[in-house]
PDB file of C-alpha atoms and ligand atoms in Angstrom:
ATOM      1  CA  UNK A 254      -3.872  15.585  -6.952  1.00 65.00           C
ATOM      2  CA  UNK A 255      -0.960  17.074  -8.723  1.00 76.00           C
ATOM      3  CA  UNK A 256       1.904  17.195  -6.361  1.00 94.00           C
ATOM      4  CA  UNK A 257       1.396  13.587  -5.275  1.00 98.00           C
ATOM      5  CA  UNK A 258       4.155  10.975  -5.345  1.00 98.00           C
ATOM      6  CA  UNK A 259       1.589   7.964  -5.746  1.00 98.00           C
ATOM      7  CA  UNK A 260      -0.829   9.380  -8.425  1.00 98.00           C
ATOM      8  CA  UNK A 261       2.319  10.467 -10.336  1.00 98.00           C
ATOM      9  CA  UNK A 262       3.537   6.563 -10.052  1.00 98.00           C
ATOM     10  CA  UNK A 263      -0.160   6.098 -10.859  1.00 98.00           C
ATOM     11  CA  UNK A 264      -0.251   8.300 -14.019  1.00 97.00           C
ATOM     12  CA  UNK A 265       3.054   6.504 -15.089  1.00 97.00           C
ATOM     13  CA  UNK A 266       5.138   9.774 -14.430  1.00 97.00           C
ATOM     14  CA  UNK A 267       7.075   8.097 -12.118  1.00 97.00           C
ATOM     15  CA  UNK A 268       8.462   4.385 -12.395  1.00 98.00           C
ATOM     16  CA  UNK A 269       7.975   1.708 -10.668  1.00 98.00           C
ATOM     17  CA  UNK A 270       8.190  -1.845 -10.282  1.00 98.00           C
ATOM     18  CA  UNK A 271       3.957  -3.040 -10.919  1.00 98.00           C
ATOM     19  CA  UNK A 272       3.070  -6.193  -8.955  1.00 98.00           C
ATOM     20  CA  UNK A 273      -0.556  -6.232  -9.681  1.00 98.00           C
ATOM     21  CA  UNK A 274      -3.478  -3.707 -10.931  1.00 98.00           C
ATOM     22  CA  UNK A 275      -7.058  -3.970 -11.034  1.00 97.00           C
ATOM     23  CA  UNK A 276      -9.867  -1.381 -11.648  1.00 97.00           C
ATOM     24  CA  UNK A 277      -9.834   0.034  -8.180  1.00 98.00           C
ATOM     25  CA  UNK A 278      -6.149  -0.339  -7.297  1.00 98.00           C
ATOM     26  CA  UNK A 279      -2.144  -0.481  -8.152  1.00 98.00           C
ATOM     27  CA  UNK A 280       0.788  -2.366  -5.830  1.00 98.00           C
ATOM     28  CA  UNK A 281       4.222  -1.650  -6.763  1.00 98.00           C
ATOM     29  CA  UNK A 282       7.212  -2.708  -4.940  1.00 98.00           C
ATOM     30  CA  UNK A 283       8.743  -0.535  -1.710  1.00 99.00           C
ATOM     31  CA  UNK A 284      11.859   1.418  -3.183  1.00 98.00           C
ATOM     32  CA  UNK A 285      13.425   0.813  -0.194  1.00 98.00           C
ATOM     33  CA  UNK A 286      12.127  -2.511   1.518  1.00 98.00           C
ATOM     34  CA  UNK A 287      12.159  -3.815   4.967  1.00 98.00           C
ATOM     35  CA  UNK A 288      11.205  -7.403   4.228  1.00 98.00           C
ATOM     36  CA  UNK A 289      12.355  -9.633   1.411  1.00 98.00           C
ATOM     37  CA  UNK A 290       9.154  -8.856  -0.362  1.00 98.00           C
ATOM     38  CA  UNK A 291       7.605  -5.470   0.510  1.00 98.00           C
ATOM     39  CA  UNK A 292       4.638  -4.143  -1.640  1.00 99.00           C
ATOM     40  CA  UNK A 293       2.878  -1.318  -1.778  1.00 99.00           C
ATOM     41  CA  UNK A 294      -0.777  -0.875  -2.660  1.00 99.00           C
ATOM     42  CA  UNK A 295      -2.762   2.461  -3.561  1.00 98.00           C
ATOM     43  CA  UNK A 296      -6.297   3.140  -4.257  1.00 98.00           C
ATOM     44  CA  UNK A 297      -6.475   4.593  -7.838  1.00 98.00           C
ATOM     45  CA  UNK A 298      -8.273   7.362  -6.296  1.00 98.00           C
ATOM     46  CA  UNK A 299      -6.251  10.075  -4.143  1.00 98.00           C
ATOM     47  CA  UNK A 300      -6.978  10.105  -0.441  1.00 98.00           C
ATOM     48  CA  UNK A 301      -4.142  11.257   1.986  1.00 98.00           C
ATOM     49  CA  UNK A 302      -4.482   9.829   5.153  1.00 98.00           C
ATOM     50  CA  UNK A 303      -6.639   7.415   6.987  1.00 98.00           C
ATOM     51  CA  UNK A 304      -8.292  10.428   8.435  1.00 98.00           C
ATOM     52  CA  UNK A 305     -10.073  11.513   5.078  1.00 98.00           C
ATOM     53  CA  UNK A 306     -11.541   8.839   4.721  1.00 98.00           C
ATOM     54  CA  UNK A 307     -15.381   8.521   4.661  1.00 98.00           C
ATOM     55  CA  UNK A 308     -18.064   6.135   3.886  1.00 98.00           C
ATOM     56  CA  UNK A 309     -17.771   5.909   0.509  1.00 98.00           C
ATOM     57  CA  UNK A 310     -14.941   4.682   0.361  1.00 98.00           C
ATOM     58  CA  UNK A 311     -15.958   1.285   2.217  1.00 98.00           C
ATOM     59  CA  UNK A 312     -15.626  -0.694  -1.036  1.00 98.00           C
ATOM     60  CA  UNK A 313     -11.946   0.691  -2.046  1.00 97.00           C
ATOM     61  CA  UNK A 314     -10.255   0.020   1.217  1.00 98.00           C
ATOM     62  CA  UNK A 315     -12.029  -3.056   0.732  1.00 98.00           C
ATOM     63  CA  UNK A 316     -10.536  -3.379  -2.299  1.00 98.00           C
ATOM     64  CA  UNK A 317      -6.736  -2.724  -1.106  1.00 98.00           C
ATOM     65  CA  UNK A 318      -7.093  -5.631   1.676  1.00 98.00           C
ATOM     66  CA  UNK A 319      -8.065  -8.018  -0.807  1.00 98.00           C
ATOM     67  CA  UNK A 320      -5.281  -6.802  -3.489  1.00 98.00           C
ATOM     68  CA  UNK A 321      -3.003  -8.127  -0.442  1.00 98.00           C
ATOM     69  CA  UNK A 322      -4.583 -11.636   0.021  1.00 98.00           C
ATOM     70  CA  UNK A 323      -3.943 -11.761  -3.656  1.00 98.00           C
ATOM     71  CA  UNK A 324      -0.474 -10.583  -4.223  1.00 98.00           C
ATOM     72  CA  UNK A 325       0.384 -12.732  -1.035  1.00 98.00           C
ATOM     73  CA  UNK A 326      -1.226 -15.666  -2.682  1.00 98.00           C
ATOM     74  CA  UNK A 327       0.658 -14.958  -6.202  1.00 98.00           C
ATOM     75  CA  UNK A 328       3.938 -13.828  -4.287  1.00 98.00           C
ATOM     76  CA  UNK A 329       3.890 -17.474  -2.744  1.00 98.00           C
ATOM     77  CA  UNK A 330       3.869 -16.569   0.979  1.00 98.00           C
ATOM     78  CA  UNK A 331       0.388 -16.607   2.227  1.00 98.00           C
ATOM     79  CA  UNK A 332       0.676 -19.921   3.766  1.00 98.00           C
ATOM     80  CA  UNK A 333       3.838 -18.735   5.820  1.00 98.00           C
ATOM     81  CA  UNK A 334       2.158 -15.086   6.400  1.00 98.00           C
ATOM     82  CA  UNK A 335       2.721 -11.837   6.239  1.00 98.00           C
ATOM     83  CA  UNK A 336       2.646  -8.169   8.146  1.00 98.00           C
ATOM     84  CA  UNK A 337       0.122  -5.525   6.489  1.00 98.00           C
ATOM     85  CA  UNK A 338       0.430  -2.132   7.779  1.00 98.00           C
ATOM     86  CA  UNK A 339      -0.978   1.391   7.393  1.00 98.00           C
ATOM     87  CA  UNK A 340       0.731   4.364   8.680  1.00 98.00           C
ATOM     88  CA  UNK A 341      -1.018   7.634   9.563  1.00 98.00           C
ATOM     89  CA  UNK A 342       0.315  11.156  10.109  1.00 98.00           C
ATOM     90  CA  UNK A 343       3.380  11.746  12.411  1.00 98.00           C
ATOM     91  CA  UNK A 344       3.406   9.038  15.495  1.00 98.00           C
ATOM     92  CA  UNK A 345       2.174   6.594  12.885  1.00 98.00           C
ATOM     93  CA  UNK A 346       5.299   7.735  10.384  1.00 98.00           C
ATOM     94  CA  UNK A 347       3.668   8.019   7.335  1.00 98.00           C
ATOM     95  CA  UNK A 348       5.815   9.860   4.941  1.00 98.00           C
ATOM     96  CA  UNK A 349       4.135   9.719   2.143  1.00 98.00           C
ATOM     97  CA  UNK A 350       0.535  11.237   1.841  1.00 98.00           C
ATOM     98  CA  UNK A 351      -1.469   8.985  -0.815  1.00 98.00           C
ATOM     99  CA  UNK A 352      -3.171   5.921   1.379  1.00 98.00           C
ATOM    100  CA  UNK A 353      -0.962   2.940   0.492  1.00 98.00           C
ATOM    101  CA  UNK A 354      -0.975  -0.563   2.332  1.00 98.00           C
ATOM    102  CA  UNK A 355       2.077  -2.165   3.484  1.00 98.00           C
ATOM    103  CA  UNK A 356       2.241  -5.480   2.171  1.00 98.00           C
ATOM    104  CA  UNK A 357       5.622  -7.461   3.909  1.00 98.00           C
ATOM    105  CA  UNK A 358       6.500 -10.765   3.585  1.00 98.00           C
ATOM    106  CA  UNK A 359       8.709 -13.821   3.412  1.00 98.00           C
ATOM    107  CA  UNK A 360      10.958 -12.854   6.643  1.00 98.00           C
ATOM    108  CA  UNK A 361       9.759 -13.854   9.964  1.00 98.00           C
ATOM    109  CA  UNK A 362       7.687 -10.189  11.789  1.00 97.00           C
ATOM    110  CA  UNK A 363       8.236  -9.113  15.450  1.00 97.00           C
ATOM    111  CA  UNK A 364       5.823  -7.488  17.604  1.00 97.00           C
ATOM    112  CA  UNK A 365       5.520  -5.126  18.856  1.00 96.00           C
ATOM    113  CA  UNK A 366       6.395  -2.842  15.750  1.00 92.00           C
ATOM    114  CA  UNK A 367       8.657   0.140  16.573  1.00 83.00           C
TER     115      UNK A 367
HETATM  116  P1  AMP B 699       4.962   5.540   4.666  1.00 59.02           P
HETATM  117  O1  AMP B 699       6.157   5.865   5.522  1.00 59.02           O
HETATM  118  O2  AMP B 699       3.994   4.620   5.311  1.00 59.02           O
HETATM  119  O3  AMP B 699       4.320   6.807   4.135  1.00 59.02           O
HETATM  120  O4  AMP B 699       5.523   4.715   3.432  1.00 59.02           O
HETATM  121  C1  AMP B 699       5.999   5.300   2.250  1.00 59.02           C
HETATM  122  C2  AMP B 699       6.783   4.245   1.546  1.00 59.02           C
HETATM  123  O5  AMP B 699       6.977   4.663   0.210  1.00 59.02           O
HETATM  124  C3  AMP B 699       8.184   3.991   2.138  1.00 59.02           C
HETATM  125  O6  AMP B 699       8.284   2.627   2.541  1.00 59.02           O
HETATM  126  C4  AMP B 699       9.116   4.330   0.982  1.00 59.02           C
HETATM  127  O7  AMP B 699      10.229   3.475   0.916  1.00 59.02           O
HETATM  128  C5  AMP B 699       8.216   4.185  -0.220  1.00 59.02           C
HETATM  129  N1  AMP B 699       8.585   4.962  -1.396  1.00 59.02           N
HETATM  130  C6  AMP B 699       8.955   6.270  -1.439  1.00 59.02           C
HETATM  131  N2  AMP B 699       9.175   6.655  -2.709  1.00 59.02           N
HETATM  132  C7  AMP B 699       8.925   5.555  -3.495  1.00 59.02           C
HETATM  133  C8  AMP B 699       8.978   5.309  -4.896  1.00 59.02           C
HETATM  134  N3  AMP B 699       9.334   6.263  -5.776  1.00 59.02           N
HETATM  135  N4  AMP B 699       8.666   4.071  -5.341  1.00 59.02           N
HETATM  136  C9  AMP B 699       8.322   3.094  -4.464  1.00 59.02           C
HETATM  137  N5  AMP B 699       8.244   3.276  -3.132  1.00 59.02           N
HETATM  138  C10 AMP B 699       8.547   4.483  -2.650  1.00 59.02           C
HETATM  139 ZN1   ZN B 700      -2.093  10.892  -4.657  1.00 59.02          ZN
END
């Protein structure tokens, strides 16, 4: 998609911060972060919102969970835990419309979230 934040941070037209890559996904850090450590992580592939998705894309959502257990375990806080989040459309407040996990850690999470 052309007029995407995320696959223009993906193409390298944008910077960012990299925390980890693999073939099916990137994780950057949060410009503006609500935990000590907050992470993002795309799929390579666009895909707006949770609603697009369909079955074949079992493996790369997949794919973004286990890019979290990863960074978490790299990062040095998957012992303590952590808070992964997707948001979707307008009650969920997703602002940005390229799937991206939520990957916050190393402050202590309340719940419910606001
Ligand atoms: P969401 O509200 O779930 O769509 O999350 C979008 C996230 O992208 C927010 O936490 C923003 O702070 C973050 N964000 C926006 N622009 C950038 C950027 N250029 N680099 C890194 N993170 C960004
Ligand atoms: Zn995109």
């Amino acid at each position: 998609m052309t007029d995407c934040l995320f696959c223009k941070i993906r193409d390298g037209e944008i910077p960012s911060e990299k925390v980890y890559e693999n073939e099916h996904v990137l994780a950057f850090n949060d410009i503006n972060p609500a935990a000590p450590e907050h992470i993002l992580i795309i799929p390579k592939i666009h895909i707006s919102t949770l609603n697009d998705l369909k079955k074949e894309h079992t493996q790369t959502m997949g794919e973004l969970i286990l890019a979290a257990k990863e960074i978490a375990k790299l990062k040095g806080f998957s012992e303590l835990g952590y808070r992964t989040v997707f948001n979707c459309n307008e009650h969920g407040q997703q602002t940005v419309f390229h799937i991206h996990l939520h990957l916050l850690g190393e402050r202590q999470m309340s719940w419910p979230p606001g």
